[in-house]
Every structure is written in structure tokens, then in C-alpha cells.
Short mmCIF file of C-alpha atoms in Angstrom, two decimals:
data_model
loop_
_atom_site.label_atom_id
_atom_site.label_comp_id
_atom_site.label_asym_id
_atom_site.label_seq_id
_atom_site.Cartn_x
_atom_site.Cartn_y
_atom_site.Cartn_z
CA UNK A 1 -34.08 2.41 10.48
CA UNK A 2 -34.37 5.65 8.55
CA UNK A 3 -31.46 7.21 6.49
CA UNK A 4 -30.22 9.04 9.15
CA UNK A 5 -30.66 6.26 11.28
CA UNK A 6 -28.63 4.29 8.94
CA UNK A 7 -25.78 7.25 8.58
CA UNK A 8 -25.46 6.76 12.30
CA UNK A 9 -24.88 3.14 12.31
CA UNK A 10 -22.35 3.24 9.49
CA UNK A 11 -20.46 6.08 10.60
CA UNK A 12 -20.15 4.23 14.05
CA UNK A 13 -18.05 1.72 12.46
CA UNK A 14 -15.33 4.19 12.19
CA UNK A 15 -14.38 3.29 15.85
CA UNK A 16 -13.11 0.47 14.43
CA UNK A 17 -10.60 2.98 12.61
CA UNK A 18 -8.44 1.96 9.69
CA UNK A 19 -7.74 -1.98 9.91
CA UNK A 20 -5.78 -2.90 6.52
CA UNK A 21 -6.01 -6.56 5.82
CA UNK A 22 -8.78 -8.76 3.63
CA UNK A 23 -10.21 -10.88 6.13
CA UNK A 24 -12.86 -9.11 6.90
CA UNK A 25 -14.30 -8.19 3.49
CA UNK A 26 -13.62 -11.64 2.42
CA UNK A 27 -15.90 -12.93 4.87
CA UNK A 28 -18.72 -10.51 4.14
CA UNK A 29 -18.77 -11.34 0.97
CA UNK A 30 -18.77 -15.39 1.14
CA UNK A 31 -21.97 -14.58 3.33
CA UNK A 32 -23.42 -12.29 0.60
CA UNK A 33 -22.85 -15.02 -1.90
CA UNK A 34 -20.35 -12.81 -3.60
CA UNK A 35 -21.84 -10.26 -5.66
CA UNK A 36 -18.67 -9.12 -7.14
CA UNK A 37 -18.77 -12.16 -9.08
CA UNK A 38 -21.41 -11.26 -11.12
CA UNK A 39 -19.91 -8.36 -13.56
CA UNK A 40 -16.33 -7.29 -14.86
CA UNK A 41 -14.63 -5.03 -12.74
CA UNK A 42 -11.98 -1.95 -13.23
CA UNK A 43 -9.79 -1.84 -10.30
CA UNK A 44 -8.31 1.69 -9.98
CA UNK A 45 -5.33 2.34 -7.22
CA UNK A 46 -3.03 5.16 -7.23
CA UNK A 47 -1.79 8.73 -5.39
CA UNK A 48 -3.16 11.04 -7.90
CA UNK A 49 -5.13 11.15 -10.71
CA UNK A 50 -7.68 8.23 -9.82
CA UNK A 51 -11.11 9.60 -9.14
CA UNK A 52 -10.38 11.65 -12.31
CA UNK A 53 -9.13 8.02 -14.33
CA UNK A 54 -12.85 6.68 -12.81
CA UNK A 55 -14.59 9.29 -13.69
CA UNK A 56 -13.66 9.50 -17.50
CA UNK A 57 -13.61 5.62 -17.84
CA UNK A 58 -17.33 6.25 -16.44
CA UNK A 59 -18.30 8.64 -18.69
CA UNK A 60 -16.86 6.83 -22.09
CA UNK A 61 -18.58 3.60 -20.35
CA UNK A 62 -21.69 5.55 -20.03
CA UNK A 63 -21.70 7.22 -23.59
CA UNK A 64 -21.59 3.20 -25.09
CA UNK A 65 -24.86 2.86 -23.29
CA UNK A 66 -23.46 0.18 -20.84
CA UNK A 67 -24.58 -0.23 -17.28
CA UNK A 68 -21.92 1.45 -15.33
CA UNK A 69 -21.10 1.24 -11.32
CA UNK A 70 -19.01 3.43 -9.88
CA UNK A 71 -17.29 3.17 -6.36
CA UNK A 72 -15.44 6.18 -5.08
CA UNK A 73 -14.46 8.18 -2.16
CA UNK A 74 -14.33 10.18 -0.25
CA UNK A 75 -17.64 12.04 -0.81
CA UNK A 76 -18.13 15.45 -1.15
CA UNK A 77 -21.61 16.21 0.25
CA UNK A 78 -23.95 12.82 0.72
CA UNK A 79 -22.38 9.40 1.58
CA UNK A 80 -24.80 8.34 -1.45
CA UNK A 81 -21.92 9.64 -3.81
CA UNK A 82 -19.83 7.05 -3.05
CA UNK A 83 -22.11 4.56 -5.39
CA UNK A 84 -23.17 5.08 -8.18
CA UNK A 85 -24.98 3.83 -11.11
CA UNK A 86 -24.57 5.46 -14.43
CA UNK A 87 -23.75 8.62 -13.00
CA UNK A 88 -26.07 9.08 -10.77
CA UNK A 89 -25.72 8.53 -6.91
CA UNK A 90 -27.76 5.71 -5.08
CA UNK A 91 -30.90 7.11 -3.11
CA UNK A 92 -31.55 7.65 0.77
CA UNK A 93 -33.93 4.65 0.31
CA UNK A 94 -31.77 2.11 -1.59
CA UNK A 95 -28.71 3.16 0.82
CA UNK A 96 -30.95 2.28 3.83
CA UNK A 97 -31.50 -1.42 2.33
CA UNK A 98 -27.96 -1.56 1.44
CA UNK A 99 -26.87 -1.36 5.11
CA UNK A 100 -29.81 -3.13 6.50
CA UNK A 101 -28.72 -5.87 3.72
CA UNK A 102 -24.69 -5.75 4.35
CA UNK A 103 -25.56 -5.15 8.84
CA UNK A 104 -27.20 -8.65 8.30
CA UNK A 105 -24.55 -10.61 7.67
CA UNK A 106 -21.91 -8.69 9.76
CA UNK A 107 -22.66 -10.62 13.34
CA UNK A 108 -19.08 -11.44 14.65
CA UNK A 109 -16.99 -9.64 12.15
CA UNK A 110 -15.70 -6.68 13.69
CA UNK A 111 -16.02 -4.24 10.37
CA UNK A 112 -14.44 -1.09 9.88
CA UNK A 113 -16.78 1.98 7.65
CA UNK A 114 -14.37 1.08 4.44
CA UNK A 115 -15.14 -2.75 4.45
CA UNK A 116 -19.00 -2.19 5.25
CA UNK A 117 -19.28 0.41 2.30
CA UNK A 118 -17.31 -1.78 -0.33
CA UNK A 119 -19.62 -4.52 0.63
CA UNK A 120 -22.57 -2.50 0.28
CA UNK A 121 -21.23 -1.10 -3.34
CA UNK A 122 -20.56 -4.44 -4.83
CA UNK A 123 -23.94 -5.89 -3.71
CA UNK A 124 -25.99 -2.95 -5.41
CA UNK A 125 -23.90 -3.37 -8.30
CA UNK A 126 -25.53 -6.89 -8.64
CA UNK A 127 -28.99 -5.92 -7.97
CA UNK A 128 -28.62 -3.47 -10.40
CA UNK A 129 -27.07 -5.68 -13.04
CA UNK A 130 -24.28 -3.42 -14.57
CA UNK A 131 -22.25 -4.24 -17.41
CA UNK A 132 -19.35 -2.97 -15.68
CA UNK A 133 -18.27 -1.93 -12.39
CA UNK A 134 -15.45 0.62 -11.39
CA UNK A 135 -13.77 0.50 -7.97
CA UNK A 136 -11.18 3.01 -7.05
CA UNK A 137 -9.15 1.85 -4.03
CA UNK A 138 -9.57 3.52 -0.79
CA UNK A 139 -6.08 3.80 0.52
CA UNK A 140 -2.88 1.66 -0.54
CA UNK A 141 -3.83 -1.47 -2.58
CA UNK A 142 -2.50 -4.68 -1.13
CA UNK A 143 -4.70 -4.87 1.56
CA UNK A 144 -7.28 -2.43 0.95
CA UNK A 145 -10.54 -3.68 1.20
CA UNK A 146 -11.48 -3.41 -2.39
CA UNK A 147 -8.65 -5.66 -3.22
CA UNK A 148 -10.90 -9.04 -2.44
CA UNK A 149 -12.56 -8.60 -6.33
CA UNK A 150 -11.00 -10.72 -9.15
CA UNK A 151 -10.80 -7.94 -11.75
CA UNK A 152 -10.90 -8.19 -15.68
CA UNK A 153 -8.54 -5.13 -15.74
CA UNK A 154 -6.44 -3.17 -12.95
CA UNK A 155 -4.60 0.44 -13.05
CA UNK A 156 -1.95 2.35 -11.38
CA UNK A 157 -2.22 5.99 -11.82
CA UNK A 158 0.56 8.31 -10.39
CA UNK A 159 2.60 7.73 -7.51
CA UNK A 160 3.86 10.18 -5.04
CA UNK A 161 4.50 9.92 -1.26
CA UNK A 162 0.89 9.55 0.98
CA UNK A 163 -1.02 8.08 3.77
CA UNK A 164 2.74 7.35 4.90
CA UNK A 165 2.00 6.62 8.56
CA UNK A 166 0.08 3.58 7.12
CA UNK A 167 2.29 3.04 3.76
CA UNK A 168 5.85 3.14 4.55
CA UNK A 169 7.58 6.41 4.39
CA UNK A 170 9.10 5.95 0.31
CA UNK A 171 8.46 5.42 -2.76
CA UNK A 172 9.76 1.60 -3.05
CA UNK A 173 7.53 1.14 0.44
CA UNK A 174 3.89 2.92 -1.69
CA UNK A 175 4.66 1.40 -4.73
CA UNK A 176 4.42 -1.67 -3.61
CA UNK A 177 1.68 -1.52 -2.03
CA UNK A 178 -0.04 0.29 -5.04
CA UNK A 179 1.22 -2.79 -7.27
CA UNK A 180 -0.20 -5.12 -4.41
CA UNK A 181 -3.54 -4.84 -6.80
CA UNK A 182 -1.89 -6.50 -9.53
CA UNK A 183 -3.49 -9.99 -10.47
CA UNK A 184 -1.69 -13.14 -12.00
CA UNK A 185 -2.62 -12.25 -16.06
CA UNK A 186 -4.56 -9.58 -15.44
CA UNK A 187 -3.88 -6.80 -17.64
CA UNK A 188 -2.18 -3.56 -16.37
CA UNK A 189 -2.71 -0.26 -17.25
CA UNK A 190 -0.15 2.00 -15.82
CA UNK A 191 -0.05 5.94 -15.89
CA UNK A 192 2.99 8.20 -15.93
CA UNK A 193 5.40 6.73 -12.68
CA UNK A 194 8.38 7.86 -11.45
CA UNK A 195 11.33 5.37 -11.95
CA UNK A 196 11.42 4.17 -8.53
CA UNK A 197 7.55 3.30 -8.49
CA UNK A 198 7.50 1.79 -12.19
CA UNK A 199 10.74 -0.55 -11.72
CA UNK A 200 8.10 -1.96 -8.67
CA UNK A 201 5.55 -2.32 -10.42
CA UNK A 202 7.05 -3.78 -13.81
CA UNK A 203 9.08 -6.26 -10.94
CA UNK A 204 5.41 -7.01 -9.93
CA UNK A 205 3.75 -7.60 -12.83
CA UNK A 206 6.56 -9.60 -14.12
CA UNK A 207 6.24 -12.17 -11.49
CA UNK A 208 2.38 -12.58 -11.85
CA UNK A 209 2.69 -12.98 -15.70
CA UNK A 210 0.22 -9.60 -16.17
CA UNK A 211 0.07 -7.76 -19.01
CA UNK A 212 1.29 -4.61 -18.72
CA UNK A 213 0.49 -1.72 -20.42
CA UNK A 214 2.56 1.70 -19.99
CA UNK A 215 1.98 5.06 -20.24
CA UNK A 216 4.84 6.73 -22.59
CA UNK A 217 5.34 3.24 -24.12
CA UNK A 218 2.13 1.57 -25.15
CA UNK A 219 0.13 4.28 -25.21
CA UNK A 220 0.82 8.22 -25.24
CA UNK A 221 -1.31 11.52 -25.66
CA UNK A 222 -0.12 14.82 -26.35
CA UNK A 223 -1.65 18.62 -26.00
CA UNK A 224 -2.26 20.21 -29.07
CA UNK A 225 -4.63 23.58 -28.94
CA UNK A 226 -7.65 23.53 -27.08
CA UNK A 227 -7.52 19.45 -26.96
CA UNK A 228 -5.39 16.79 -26.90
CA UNK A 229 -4.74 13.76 -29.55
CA UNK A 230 -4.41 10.29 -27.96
CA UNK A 231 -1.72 7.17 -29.14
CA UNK A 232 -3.34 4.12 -28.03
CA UNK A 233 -2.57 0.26 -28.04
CA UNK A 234 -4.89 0.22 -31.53
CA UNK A 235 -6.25 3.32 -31.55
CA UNK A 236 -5.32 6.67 -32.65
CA UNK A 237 -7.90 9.56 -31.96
CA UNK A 238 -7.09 13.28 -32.61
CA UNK A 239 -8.28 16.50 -31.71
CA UNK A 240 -10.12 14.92 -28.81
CA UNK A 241 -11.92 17.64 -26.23
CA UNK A 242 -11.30 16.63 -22.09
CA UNK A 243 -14.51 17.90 -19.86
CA UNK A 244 -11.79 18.05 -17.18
CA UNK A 245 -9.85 20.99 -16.74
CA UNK A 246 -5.94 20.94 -16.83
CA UNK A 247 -3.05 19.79 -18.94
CA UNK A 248 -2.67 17.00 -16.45
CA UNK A 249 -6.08 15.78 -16.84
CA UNK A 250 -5.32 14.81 -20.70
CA UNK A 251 -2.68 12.02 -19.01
CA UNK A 252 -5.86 10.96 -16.92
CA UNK A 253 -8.06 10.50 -19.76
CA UNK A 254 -5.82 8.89 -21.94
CA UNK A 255 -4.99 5.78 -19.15
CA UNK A 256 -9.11 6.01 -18.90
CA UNK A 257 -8.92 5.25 -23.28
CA UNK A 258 -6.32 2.87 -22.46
CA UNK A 259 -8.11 0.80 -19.94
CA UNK A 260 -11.67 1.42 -22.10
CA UNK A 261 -9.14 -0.39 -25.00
CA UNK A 262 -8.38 -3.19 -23.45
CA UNK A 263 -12.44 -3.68 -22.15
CA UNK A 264 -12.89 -3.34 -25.99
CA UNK A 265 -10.45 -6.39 -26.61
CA UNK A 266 -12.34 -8.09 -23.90
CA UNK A 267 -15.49 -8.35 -26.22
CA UNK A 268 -17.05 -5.24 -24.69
CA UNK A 269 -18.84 -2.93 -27.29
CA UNK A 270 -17.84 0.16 -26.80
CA UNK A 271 -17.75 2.28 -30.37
CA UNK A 272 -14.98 4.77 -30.65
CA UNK A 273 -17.51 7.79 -30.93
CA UNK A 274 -18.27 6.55 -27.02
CA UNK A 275 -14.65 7.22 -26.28
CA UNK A 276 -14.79 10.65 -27.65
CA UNK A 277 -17.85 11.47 -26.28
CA UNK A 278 -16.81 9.92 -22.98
CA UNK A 279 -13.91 12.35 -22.37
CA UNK A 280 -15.71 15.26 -23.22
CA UNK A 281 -18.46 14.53 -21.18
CA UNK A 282 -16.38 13.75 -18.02
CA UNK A 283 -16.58 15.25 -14.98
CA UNK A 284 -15.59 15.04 -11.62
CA UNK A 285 -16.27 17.56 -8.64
CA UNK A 286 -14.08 19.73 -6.49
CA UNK A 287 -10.76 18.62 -9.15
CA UNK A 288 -9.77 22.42 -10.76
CA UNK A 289 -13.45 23.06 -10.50
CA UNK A 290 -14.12 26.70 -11.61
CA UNK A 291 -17.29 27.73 -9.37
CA UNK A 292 -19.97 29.33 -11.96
CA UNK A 293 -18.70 30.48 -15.24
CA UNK A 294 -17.10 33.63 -14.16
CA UNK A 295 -14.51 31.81 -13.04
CA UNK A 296 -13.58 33.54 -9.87
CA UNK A 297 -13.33 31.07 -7.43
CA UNK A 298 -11.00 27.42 -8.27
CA UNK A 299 -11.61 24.57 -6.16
CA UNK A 300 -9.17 21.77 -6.16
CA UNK A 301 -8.83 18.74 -3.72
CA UNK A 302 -4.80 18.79 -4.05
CA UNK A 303 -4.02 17.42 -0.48
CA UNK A 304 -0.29 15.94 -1.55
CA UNK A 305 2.81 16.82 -3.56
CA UNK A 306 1.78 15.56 -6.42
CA UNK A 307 -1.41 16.97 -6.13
CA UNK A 308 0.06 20.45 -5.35
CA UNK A 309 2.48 20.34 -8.03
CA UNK A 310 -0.69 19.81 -10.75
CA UNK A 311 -2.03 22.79 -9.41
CA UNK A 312 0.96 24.78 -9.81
CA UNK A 313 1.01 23.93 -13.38
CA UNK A 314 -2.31 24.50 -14.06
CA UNK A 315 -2.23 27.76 -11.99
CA UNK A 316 0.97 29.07 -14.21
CA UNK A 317 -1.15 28.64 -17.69
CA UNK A 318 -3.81 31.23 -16.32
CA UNK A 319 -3.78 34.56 -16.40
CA UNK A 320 -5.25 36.50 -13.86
CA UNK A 321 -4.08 39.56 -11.99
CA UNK A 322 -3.69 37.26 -8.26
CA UNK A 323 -4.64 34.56 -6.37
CA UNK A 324 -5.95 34.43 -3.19
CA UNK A 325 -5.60 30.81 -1.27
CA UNK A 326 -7.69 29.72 1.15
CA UNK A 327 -6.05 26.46 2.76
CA UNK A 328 -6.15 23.61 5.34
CA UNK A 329 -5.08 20.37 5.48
CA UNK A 330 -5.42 17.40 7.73
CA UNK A 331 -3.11 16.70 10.84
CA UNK A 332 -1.36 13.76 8.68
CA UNK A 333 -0.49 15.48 5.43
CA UNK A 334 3.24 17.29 4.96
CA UNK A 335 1.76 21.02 4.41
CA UNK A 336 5.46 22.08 4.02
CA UNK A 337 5.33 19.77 0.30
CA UNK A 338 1.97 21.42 -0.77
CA UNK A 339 2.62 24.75 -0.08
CA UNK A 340 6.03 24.75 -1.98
CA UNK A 341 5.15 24.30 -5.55
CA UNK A 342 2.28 26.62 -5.00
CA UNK A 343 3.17 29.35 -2.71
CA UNK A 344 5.45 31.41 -5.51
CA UNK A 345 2.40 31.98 -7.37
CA UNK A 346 0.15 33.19 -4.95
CA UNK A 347 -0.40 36.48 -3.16
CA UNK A 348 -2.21 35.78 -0.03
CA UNK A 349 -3.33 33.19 1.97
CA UNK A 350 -6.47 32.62 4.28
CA UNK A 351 -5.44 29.83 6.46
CA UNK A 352 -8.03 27.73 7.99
CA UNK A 353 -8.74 23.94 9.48
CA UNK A 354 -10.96 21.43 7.15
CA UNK A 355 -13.94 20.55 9.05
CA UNK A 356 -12.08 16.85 10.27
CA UNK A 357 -11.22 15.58 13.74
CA UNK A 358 -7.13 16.09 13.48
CA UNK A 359 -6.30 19.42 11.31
CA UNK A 360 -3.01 21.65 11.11
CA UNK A 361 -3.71 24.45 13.07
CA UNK A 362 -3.68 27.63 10.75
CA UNK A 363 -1.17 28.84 12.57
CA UNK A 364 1.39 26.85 11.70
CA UNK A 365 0.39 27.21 7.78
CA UNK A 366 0.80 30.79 8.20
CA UNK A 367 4.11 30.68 9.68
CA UNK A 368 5.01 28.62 6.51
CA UNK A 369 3.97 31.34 4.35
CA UNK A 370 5.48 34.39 5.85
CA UNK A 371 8.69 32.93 6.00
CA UNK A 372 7.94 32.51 2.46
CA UNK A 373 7.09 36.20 2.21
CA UNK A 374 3.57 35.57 1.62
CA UNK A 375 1.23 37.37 3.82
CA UNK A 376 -1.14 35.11 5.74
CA UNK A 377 -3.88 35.51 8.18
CA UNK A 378 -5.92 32.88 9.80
CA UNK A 379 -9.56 31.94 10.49
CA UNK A 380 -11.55 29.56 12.80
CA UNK A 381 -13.33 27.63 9.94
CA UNK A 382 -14.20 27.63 6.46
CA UNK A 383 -17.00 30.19 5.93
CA UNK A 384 -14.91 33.09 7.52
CA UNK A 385 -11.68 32.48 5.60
CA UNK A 386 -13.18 32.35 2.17
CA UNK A 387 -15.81 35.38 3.16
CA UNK A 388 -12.89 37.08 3.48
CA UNK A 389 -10.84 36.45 0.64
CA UNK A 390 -13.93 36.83 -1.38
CA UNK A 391 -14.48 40.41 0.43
CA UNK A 392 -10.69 41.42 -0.76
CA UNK A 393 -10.55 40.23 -4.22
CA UNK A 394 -9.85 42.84 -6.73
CA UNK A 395 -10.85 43.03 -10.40
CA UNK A 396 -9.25 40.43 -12.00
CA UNK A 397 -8.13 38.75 -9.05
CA UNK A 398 -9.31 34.73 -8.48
CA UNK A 399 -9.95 32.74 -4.96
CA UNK A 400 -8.50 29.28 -4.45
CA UNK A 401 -9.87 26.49 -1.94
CA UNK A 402 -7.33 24.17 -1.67
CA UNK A 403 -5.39 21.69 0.41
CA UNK A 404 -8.05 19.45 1.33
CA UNK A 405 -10.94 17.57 -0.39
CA UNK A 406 -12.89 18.09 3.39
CA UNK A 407 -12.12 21.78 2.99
CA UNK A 408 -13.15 22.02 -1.06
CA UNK A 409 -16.74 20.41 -0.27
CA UNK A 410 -17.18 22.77 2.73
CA UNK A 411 -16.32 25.63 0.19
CA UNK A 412 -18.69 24.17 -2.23
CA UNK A 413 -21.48 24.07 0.66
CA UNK A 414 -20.84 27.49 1.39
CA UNK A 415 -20.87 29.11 -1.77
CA UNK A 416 -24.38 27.23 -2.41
CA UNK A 417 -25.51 28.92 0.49
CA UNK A 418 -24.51 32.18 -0.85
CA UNK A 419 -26.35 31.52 -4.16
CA UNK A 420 -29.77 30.52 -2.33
CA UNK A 421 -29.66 33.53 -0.13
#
């Protein structure tokens, strides 16, 4: 098979849809002689903040020279972003093996996409012999498919309400799902939680004897200008610079220098210098993503409360003379929660649908908005609503793709269309 070929095959799994549950995985990887057992793993659930906690615990990894997987999703352009190595996505080529490797052992096991490509990620990461391996949980934690590993540390960033149709419909319900990652003495690295969530997981933790450590008590980090100094479990570093943009993102980093601590304390090498450099270097696609350096257009994949209300924040320490929002969401998200932290602070929006099977219509995201007294008009796709918000901006104006990670790598598509033309 070629890559496309391969695409095909893989993305064909998806009729299998969403099947929670560790069966499965556990299978595939008794019959790939478990390749997860072959390096230390970081096992990263959470609502928000944890492709931004994977990416800076990447980067400081990176920076200390060590061999660094990196398992994410979802992608923003090429399925090959979901692994990588150092950095770097895999290639067409290696991908093709992958699948061809992982299709092998699949007879009889009816796998879902999720299970296939978490197999496929922890197999490469053994061929490719890394020091350390990062795996950010696809959805929930108990039973998500990246929950079969045995991991030297785990971490619970932020949680809000999401994916409630397959996570209960509270807090308690998440949370304990989130803390369903949580290994007897494991150590815990846990962000900023509201008290519901953290009185879960502490309950949690407790009962599998895991180390925990906790944002606000072991470890701390605080703004100062241009920066932000961080209050570890040993270590105290000042006047460090994020490569993320956003307040919030210094909270991010600093559970990323919390986990890299406790990987230190673990016997790996990683000189301080690495942890600097590691958050400065840091970055992470299509998260408060200014789009060139004139810093007209923001891109952020805020597709929840929590999400939304980081972006409010963020969008209250800028100054520009208005903000035009170009939105969509997916049928299953609560648009009403996203749009209300945001919508005082905006002047216009350009509703649209993210290219995915089950959107909101833009329609009813107008609606939202008027009765807001925002004015709102609404486009077919992508590529017409952020033509014309671009069209109307005024001088000091910005434009804003938000609402959906689908619809942010669309916008990112588009605008390097614009570029090449």
C-alpha cells in the first residue's frame, strides 16, 4: 500500500466509532510484544492545557539532548503529526510501515482509528529508541486507549466540562475519569483544578498510594514582566521566557518543569539550562498562534469553556482597535459556554461550520450573538468567512479563528494558500 493507500485503511477504522474500554489495545500490544515497555513514559490527560503541557515538556526534553516521542492529537494538517520524534513528525514512508506493522497483528480485533494509532505510536517509539516518550490522552482517561502504558510519571492539567455525551455531564463524573490515569505509586503532577475535580483526584491518588504533586502547593509560578519566575519541588528559576503566548500558558509550562523535575529525580539528566531553554523554545500550533509577525490574524483551538475563558483573558491584555471572530464549532460542543466569556470583547462575528461531519449550523451561532448585540453574518465554509472578515478589517483592527481546532487548521490552510498565490 502507498500512503494514501494507508490513510484510507486507517481512516476506515473510524466506522468502528469511539469504543472506550482497554481490551482492545491491550491485545494489540501483547501481539506486538509490547513496545511500550521499552522506555519511560509521560502520561498527559486533561480538558485544557495538555498539548501545550506536551509540547513544553518536549521541548525542555529536547534541549537536554534526549530522544523524545511525542503522541498527540488531533492533527492539524498530516496524520504524520500525531508522532513524533524530537520534534519532528514521522514520514509518509515510516507511517506506511507503521500500519502495515500494527494491520498485521489486528486479525479478529475489531479496532477503532484511536487504538490502531496509539499502537502504531508506541511501536515507532521502540524502533526509534527514545529516552522518553510523551502520550497525551485522547479523550477521558480511564479507559482511553493510551491508558494500557505503565508510566514513570502521569499529569492532570485543567478540568472543565467536555466530551460530556461520553464523560458524564459534571465535574465529579470528568474528574474521575481524568484521575482514572492515576497509577498505584506513580507520581502525580497536577495543574490548577477546580475544588470539585482536585478533591477527586487527591481521593484517587490517595487510594493508589501516588505521589502527588500540586499546582499552588508543591510547585507555583508567577508573571512578572515579559516572563514568568517558576517555584518548583527543588527548583527555583526566575525571569524565565515562555515561547507560548498567554498568561495562561506560564501555568502550562510550569506543570511541564514540574513533571521534567520529577524525570530529573528519576535519574534522568536533564541540566537546568535545558529547562530554560525548553520553555522558551516551545511551541505548539494553532494555540494563540499570531499568523506572521504583523499580528493580524489570532488562531486559537478554544473549543470549550475553559478554553474560551483563556482566550478572553488573553484577548483583554491586547490592545487593538477590534476584533473580528470567525467561528464554528462541532455539533457536540455547548457554543452558548464559548461564546460567553468571549463575545463582550468582540465586534463582529463571521459564523461558519468546521470542515467535520456534525457542525452547528451558523445560524444558530448567529442568533447567539445578536441577541448578544453583536452583529453576525454567516458563511458556507471556512475560506468565505475569513475572506471576508479579512476584506473588512480596519487599521488596527485583528481577525480571530476560533471555536474549533478543525476550523483553526482550515484557517491555517487557507491563509498558506494566500501566501503562495
Amino acid at each position: 500500500m502507498d500512503y494514501r493507500e494507508s490513510l484510507d485503511y486507517l481512516y476506515g477504522l473510524q466506522k468502528f466509532g469511539i469504543k472506550l474500554g482497554l481490551d482492545n489495545i491491550l491485545h494489540i500490544l501483547g501481539r506486538l510484544h509490547h513496545p511500550d515497555r521499552a522506555y519511560p513514559i509521560v502520561h498527559v490527560a486533561g480538558s485544557n492545557g495538555k498539548g501545550s503541557v506536551c509540547a513544553g515538556l518536549s521541548s525542555i526534553l529536547i534541549q537536554a539532548g534526549r530522544r523524545t516521542g511525542l503522541y498527540s492529537s488531533p492533527h492539524l494538517h498530516s496524520f504524520t503529526e500525531r508522532i513524533r520524534i524530537d520534534g519532528q513528525a514521522i514520514s509518509e514512508t515510516e507511517a506506511v510501515a507503521l500500519i502495515e506493522s500494527v494491520r498485521a497483528v489486528c486479525d479478529g480485533i475489531p479496532v477503532t482509528f484511536f487504538e490502531f494509532t496509539t499502537a502504531m505510536a508506541l511501536l515507532h517509539f521502540k524502533h526509534q529508541e527514545v529516552d522518553v516518550a510523551i502520550l497525551e490522552v485522547g479523550m477521558g482517561g480511564r479507559l482511553d486507549a493510551t491508558n494500557a502504558v505503565q508510566p514513570a510519571v502521569t499529569v492532570i492539567t485543567p478540568i472543565c466540562l467536555d466530551h460530556s455525551e461520553h464523560l458524564g455531564a459534571d465535574l465529579t463524573s470528568i474528574s474521575a475519569e481524568k484521575a482514572g490515569i492515576i497509577k498505584p505509586k506513580i507520581p502525580l503532577v497536577v495543574g490548577q483544578q477546580q475544588p470539585a475535580a482536585l478533591q477527586v483526584i487527591n481521593s484517587r491518588a490517595k487510594e493508589l498510594q501516588a505521589p502527588v504533586v500540586c499546582y499552588g502547593r508543591d510547585f507555583t509560578v508567577k508573571t512578572v514582566d515579559n516572563g514568568f519566575d517558576y517555584q518548583g519541588i527543588g527548583l527555583s528559576l526566575t525571569g524565565l521566557k515562555s515561547g507560548l503566548h498567554g498568561v495562561h500558558q506560564h501555568h502550562n509550562l510550569g506543570v511541564a518543569l514540574a513533571t521534567a523535575e520529577l524525570l530529573q529525580r528519576q535519574g534522568l539528566d536533564l541540566p537546568t539550562i535545558s529547562l530554560q531553554d525548553g520553555v522558551a523554545a516551545a511551541r505548539w500550533p494553532g494555540r494563540l498562534e499570531w499568523w506572521q509577525e504583523e499580528r493580524t490574524v489570532l488562531l486559537d483551538g478554544a473549543h470549550n469553556e475553559g478554553g474560551a475563558k483563556v482566550l478572553a483573558a488573553y484577548l483583554e491584555s491586547l490592545s487593538v482597535a477590534g476584533i473580528r471572530w470567525v467561528v464554528g464549532a462541532k455539533a457536540t460542543k455547548d457554543i452558548a459556554n464559548i461564546l460567553s466569556p468571549v463575545l463582550p470583547l468582540v465586534d463582529s462575528l463571521y459564523c461558519t461550520v468546521p470542515p467535520v461531519e456534525e457542525a452547528i449550523p451558523a445560524e444558530s451561532i448567529a442568533q447567539i450573538a445578536v441577541e448578544a448585540g453583536v452583529q453576525a453574518c454567516c458563511f458556507g465554509d471556512l475560506a468565505s468567512a475569513l475572506t471576508a472578515a479579512l476584506a473588512d478589517r480596519q487599521q488596527g483592527e485583528i481577525v480571530m479563528v476560533a471555536g474549533s481546532l478543525f476550523l483553526v487548521a482550515a484557517a491555517r490552510e487557507y491563509l498558506m494558500t494566500l501566501e503562495g498565490a
